[in-house]
PDB file of C-alpha atoms in Angstrom:
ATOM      1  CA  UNK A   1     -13.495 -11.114  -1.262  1.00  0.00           C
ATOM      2  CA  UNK A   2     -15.541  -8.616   0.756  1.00  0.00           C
ATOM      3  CA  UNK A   3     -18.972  -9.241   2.560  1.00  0.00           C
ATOM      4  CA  UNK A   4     -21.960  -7.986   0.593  1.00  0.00           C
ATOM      5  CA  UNK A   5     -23.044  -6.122   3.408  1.00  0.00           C
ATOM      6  CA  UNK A   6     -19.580  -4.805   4.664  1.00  0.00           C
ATOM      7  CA  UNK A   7     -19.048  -3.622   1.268  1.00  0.00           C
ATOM      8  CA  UNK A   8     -22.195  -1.448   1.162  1.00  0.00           C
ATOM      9  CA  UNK A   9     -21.635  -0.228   4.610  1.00  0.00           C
ATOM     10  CA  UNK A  10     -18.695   1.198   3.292  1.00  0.00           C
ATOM     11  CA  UNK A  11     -20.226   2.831  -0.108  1.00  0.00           C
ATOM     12  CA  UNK A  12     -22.695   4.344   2.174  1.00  0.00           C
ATOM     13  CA  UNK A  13     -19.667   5.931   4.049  1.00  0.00           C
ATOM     14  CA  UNK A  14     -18.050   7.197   1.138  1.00  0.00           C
ATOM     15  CA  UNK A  15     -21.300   8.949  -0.259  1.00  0.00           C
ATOM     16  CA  UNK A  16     -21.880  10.820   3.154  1.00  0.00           C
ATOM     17  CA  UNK A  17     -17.722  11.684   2.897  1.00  0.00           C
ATOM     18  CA  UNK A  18     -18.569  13.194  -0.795  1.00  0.00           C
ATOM     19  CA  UNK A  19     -21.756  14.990   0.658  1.00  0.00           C
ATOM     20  CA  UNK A  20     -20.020  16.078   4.043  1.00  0.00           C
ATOM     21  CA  UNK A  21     -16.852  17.341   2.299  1.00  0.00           C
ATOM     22  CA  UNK A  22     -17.987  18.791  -1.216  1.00  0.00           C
ATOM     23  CA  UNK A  23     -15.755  16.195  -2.871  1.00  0.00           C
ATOM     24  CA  UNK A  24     -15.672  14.162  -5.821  1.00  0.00           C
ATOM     25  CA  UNK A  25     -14.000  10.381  -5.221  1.00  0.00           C
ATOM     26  CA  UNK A  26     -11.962   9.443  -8.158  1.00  0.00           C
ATOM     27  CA  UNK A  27     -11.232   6.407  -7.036  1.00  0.00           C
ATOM     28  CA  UNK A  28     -11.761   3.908  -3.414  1.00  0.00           C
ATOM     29  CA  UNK A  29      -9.970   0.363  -2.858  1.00  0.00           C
ATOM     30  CA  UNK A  30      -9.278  -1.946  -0.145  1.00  0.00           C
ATOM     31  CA  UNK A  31      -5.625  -1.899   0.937  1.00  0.00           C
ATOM     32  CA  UNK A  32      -3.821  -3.923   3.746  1.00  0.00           C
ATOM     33  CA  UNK A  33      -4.114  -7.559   4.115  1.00  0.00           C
ATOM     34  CA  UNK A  34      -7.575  -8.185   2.438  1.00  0.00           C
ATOM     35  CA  UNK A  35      -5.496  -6.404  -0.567  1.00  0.00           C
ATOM     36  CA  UNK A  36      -2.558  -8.347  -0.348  1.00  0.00           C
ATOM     37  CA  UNK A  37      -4.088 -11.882   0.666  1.00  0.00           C
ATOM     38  CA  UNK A  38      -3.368 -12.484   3.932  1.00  0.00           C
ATOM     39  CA  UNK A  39      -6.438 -11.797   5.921  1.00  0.00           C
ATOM     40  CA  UNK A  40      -7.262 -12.834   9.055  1.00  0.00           C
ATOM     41  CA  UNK A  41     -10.904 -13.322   9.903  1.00  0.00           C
ATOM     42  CA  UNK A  42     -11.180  -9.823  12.177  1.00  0.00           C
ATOM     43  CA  UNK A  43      -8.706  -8.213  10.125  1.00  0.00           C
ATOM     44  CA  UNK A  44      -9.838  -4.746   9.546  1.00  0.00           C
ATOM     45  CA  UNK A  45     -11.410  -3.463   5.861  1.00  0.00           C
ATOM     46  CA  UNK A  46      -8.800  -0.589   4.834  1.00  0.00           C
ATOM     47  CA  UNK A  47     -10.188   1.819   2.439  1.00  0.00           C
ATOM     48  CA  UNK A  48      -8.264   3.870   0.862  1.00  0.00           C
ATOM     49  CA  UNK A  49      -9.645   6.591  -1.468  1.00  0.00           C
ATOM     50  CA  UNK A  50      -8.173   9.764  -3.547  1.00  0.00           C
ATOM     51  CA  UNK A  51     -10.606  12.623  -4.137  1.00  0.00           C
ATOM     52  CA  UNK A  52     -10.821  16.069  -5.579  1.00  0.00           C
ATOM     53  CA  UNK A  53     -12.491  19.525  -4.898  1.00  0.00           C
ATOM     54  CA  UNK A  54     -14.107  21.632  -7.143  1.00  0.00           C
ATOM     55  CA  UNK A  55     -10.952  23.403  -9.578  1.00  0.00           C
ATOM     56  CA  UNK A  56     -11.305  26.797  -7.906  1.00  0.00           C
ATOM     57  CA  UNK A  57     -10.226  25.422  -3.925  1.00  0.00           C
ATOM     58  CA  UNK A  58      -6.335  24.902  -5.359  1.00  0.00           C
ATOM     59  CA  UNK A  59      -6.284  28.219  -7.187  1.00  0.00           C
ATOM     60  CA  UNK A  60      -5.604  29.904  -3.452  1.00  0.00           C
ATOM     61  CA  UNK A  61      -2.887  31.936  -1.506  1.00  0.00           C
ATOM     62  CA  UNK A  62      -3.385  29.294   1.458  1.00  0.00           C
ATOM     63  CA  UNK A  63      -3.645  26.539  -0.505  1.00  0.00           C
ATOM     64  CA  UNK A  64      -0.466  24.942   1.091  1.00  0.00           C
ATOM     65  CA  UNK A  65      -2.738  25.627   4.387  1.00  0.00           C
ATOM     66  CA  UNK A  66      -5.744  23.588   3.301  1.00  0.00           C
ATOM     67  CA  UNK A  67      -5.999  19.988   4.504  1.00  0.00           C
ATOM     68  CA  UNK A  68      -5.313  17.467   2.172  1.00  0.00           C
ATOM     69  CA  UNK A  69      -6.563  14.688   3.956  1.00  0.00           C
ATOM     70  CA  UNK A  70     -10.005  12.640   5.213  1.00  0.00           C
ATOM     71  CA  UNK A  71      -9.400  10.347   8.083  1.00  0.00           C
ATOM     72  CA  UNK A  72     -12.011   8.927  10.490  1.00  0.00           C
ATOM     73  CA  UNK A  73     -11.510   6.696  13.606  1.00  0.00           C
ATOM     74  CA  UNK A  74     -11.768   2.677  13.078  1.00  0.00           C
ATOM     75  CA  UNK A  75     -15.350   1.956  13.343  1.00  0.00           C
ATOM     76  CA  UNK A  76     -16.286  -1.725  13.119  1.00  0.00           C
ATOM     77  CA  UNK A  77     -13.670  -2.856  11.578  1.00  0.00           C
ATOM     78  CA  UNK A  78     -14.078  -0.126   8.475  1.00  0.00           C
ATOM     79  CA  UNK A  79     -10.529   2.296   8.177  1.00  0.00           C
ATOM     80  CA  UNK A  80     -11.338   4.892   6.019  1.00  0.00           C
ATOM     81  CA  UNK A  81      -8.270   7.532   5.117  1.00  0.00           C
ATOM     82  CA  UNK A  82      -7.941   9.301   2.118  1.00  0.00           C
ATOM     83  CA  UNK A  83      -5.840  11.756   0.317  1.00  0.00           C
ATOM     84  CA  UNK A  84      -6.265  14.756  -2.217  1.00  0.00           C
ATOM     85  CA  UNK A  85      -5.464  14.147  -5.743  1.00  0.00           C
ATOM     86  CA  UNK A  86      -3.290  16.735  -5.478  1.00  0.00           C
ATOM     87  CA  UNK A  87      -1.362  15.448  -2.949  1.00  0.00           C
ATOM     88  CA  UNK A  88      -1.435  11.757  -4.163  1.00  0.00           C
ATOM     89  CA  UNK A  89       0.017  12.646  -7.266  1.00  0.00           C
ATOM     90  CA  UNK A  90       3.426  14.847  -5.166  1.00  0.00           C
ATOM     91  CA  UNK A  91       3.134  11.404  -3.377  1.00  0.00           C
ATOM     92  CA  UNK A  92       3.746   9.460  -6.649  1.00  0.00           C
ATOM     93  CA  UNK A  93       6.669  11.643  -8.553  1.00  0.00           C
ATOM     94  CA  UNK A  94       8.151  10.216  -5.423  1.00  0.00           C
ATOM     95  CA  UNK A  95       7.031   6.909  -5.938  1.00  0.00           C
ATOM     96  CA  UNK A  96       5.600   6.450  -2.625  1.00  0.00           C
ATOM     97  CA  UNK A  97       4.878   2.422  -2.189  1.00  0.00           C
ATOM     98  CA  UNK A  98       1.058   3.470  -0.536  1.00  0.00           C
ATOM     99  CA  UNK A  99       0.099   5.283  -3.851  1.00  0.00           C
ATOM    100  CA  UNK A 100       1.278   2.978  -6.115  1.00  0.00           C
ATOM    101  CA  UNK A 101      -0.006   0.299  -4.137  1.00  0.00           C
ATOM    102  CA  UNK A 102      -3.770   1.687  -4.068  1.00  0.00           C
ATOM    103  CA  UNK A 103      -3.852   2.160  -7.941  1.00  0.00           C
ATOM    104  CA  UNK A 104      -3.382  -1.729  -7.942  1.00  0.00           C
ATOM    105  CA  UNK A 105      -5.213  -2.858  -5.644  1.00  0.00           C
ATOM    106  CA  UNK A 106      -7.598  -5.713  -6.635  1.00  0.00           C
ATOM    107  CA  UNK A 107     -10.552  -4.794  -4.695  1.00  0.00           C
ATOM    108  CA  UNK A 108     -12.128  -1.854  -6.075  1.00  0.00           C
ATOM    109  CA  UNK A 109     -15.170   0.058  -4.317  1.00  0.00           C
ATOM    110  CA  UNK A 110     -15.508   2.937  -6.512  1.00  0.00           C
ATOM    111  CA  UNK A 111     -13.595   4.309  -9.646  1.00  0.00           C
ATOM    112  CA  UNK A 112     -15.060   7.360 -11.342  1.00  0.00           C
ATOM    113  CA  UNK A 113     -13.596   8.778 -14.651  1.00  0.00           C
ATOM    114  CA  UNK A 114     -10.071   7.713 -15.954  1.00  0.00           C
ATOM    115  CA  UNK A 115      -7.669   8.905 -12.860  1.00  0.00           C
ATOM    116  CA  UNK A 116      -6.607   5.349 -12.183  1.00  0.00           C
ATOM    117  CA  UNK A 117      -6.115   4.205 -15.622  1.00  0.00           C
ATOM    118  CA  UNK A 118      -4.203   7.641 -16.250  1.00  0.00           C
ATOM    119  CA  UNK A 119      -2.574   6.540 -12.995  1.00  0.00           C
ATOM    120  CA  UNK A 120      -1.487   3.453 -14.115  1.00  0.00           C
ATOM    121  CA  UNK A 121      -0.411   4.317 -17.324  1.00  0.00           C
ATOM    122  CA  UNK A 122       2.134   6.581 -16.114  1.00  0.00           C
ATOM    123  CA  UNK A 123       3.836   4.214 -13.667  1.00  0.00           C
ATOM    124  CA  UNK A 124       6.631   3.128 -16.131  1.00  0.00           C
ATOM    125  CA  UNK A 125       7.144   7.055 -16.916  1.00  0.00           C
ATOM    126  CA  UNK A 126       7.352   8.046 -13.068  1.00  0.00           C
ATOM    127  CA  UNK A 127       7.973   4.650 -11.038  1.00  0.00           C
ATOM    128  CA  UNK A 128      11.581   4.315  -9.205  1.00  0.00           C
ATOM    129  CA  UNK A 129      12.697   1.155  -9.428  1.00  0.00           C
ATOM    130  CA  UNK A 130      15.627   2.338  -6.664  1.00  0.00           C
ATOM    131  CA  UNK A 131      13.342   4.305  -4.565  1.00  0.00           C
ATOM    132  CA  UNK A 132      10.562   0.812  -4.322  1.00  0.00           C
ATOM    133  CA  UNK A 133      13.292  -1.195  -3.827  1.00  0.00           C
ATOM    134  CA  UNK A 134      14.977   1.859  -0.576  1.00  0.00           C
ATOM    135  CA  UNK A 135      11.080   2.084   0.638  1.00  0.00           C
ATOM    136  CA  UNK A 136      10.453  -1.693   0.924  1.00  0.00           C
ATOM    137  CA  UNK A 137      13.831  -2.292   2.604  1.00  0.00           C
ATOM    138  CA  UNK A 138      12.335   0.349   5.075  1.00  0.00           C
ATOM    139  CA  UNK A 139       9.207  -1.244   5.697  1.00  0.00           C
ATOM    140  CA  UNK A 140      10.636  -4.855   6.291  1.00  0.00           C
ATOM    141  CA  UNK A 141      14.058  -3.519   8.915  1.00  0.00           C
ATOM    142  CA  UNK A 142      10.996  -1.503  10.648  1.00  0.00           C
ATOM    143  CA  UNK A 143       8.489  -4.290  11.350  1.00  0.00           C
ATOM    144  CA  UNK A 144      11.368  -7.086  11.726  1.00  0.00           C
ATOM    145  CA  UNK A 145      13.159  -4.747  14.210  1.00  0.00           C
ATOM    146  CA  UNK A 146      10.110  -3.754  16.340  1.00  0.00           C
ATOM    147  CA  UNK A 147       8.469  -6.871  16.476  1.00  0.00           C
ATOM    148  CA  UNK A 148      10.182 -10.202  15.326  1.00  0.00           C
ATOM    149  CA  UNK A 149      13.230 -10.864  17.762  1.00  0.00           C
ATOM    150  CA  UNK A 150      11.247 -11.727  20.710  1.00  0.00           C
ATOM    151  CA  UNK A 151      10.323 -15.168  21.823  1.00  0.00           C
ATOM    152  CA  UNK A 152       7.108 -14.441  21.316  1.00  0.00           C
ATOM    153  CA  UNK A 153       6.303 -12.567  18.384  1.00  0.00           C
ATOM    154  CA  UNK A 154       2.565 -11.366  16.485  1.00  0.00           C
ATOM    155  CA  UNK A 155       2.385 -13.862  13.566  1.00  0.00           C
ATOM    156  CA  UNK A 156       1.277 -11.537  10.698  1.00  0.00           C
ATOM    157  CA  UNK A 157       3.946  -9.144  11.188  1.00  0.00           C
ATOM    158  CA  UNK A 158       5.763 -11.380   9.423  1.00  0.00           C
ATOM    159  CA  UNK A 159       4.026 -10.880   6.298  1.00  0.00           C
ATOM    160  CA  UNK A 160       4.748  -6.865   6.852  1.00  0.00           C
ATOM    161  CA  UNK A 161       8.362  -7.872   6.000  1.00  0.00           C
ATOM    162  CA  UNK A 162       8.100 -11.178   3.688  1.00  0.00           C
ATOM    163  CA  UNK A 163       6.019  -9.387   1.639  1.00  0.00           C
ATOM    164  CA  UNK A 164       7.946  -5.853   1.454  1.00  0.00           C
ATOM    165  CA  UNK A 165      11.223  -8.070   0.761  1.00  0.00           C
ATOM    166  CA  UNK A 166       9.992 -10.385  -1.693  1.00  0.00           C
ATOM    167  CA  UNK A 167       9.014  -6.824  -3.933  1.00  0.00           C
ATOM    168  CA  UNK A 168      12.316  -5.873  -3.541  1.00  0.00           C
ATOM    169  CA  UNK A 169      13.074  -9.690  -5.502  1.00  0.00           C
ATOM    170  CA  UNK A 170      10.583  -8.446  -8.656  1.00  0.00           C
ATOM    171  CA  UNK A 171      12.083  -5.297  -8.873  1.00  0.00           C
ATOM    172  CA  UNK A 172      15.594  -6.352  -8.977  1.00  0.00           C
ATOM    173  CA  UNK A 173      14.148  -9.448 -11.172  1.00  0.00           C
ATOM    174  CA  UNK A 174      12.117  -8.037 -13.299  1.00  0.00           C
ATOM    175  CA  UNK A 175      12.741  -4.045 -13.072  1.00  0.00           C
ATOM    176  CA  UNK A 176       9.119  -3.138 -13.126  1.00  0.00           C
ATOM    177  CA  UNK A 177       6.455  -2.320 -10.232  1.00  0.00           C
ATOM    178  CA  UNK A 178       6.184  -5.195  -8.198  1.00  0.00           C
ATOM    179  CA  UNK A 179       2.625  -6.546  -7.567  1.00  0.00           C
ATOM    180  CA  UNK A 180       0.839  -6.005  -4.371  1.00  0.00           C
ATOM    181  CA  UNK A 181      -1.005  -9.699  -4.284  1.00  0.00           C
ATOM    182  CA  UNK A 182       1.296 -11.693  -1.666  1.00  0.00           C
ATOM    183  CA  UNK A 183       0.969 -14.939  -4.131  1.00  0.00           C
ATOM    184  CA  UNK A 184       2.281 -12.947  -6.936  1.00  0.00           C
ATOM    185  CA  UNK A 185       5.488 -12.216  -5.250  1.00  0.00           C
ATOM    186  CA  UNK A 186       5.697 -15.409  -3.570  1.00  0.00           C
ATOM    187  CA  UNK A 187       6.361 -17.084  -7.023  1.00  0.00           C
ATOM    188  CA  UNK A 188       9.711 -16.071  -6.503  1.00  0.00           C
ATOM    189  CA  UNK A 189      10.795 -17.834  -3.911  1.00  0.00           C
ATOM    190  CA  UNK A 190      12.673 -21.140  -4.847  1.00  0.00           C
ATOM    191  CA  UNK A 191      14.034 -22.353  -1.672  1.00  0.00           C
ATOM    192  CA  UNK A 192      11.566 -25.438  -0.782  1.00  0.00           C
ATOM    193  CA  UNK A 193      12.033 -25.182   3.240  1.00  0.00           C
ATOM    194  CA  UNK A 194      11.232 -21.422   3.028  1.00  0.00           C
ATOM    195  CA  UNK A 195       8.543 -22.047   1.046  1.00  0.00           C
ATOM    196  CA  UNK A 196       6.714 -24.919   2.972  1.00  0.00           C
ATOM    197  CA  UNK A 197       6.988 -22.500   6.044  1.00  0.00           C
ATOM    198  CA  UNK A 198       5.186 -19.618   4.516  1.00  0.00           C
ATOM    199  CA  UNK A 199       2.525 -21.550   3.462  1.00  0.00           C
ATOM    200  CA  UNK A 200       2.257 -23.087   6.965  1.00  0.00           C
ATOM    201  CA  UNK A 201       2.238 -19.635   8.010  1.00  0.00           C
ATOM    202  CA  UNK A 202      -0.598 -18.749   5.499  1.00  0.00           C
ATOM    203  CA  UNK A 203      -2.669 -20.947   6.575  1.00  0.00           C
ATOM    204  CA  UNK A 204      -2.463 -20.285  10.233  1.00  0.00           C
ATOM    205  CA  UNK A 205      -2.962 -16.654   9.564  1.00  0.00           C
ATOM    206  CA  UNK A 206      -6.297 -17.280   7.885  1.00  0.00           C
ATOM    207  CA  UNK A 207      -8.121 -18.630  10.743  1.00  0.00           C
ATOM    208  CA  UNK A 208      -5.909 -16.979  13.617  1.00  0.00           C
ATOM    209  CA  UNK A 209      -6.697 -13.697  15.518  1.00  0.00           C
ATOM    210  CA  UNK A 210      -4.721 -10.377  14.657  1.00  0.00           C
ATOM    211  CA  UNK A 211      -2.733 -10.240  17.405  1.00  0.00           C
ATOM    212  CA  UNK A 212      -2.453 -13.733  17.756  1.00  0.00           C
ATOM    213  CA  UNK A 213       1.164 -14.213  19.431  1.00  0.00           C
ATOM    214  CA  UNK A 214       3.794 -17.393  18.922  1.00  0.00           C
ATOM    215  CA  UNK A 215       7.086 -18.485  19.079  1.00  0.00           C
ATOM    216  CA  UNK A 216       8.904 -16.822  16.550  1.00  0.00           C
ATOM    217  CA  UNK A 217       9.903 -19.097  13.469  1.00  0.00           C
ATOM    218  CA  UNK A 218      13.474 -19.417  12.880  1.00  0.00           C
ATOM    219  CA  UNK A 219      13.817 -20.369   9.313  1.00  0.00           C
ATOM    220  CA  UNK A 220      12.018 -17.488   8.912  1.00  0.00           C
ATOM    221  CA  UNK A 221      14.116 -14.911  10.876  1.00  0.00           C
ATOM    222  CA  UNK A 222      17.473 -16.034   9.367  1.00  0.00           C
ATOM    223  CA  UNK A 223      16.291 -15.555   6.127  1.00  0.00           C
ATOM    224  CA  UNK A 224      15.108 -12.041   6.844  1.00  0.00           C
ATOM    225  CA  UNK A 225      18.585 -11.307   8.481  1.00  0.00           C
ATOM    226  CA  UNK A 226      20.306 -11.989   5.224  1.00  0.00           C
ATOM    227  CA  UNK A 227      18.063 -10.634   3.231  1.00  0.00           C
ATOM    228  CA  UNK A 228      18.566  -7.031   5.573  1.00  0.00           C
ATOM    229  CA  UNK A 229      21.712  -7.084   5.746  1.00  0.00           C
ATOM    230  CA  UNK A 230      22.453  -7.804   1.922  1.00  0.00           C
ATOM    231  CA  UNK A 231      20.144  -4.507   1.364  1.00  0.00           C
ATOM    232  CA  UNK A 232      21.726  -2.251   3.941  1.00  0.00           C
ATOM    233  CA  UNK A 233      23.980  -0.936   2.126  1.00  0.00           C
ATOM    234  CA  UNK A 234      21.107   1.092  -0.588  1.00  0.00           C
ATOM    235  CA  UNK A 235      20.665   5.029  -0.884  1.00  0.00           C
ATOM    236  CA  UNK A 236      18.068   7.384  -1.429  1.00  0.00           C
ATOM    237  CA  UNK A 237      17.958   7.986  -5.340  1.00  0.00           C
ATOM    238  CA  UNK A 238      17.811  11.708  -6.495  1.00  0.00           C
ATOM    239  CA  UNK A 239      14.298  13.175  -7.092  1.00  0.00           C
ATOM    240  CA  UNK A 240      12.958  12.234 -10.925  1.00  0.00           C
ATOM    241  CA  UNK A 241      13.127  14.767 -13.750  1.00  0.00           C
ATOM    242  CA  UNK A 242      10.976  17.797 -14.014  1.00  0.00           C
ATOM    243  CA  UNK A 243       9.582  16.667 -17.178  1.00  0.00           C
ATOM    244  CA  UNK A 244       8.381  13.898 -14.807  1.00  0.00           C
ATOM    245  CA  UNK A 245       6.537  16.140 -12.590  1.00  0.00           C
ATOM    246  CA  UNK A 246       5.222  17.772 -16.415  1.00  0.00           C
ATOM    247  CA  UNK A 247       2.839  14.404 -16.617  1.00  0.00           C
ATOM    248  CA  UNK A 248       1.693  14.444 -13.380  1.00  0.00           C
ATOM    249  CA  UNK A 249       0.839  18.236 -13.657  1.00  0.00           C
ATOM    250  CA  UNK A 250      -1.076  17.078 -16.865  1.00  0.00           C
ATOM    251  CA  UNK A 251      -3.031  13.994 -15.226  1.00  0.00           C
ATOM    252  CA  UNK A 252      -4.064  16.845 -12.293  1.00  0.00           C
ATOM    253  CA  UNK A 253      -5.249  19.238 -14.959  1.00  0.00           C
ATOM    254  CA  UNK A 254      -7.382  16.393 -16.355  1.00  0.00           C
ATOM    255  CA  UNK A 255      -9.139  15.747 -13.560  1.00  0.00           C
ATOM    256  CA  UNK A 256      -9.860  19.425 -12.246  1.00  0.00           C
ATOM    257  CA  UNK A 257     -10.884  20.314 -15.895  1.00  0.00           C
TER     258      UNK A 257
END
């Protein structure tokens, strides 16, 4: 899935981010659309990493201070961003969708001890199926209302809201973590016209430019206009259970130890 020498560009990158920083990766994937199977052929590579300092940086009185973040400007084509372990895991007791995402991904660059199979394991324990299903209805009203009601409208955005609203199908389905692979979720869809489209759409994506612009595809926004407005109507579950936040405190332990 990713270019022999793209992909050791990028472990190059994340050695000199361990050396530069002091930090130990636990674990680095490729997120976005070369994730979720949708690429375009100059789609950027998104790596997305979770690392961890030596035990003694957290035991501080500024520790709330200290960045918790590694970001770096695009450079060609490679996105890297990463987060603390510490703050991924606050992420996850709130089952943020780019956390749980990343510990799926298919593409894997690096993955050092067991943080992501810890990970992993937890996500029945921890996972909201009511928050995935609130955050995905987010990220589909966002990209449909900012950029699919034009006449002319940036192709793959519709995947940012297909995709986000056929997860929120598996979770009410099936109950469980919906998978990030686009073809996965696409299973689900039973309507034949609707499903000829996408696949139209899939395979113009594939050999189209990112910002590639069209007419928008009505079959396609009425379907996402039902779909909104059948989910407008969901609210923001109550935090999860402190013996919840007890794991997490536990898989954070094992990784500092």
């Amino acid at each position: 899935m990713i270019d022999f020498e793209v992909k050791k560009e990028i472990l190059k990158r994340l050695d000199g981010i361990e050396k530069k920083f002091g930090v130990r990766i636990l674990m680095a994937i490729e997120s976005g659309s070369r994730a979720w199977g949708f690429a375009s052929p100059n789609s950027d590579y998104d790596v997305r990493f979770i690392y961890a300092h030596d035990k003694d940086w957290y035991v501080a009185v500024d520790l709330e201070d200290k960045r918790d973040v590694i970001e770096f400007p695009i450079v060609d084509e490679i996105d890297l961003n990463g987060w603390d372990v510490r703050k991924a895991l606050k992420l996850f007791w709130k089952s943020n969708p780019a956390f749980v995402e990343w510990i799926q991904s298919p593409v894997t660059y690096i993955e050092q001890g067991n943080f992501r199979e810890d990970a992993l394991s937890l996500l029945p324990d921890i996972y909201s199926v009511e928050r995935g299903i609130y955050h995905y209805r987010s990220m589909a009203k966002t990209n449909y209302r900012g950029y699919l009601r034009d006449a002319l409208v940036p192709l793959k955005k519709y995947f940012y809201v297909l995709r986000p609203l056929f997860s929120i199908k598996w979770l009410e389905k099936y109950g469980s973590v919906a998978p990030i692979e686009f073809h996965k979720v696409l299973e689900l869809v039973e309507d034949p016209e609707l499903l000829e489209t996408i696949h139209q759409l899939l395979e113009k994506k594939k050999i189209s430019e990112e910002k590639m612009l069209a007419p928008k595809i009505s079959v396609l926004n009425n379907y996402i206009e039902t779909e909104l407005n059948r989910l407008e109507d969901i609210k923001v579950p109550k935090a999860q259970r402190v013996t919840e936040m007890a794991k997490l405190n536990e898989l954070l332990h094992s990784v500092l130890a």
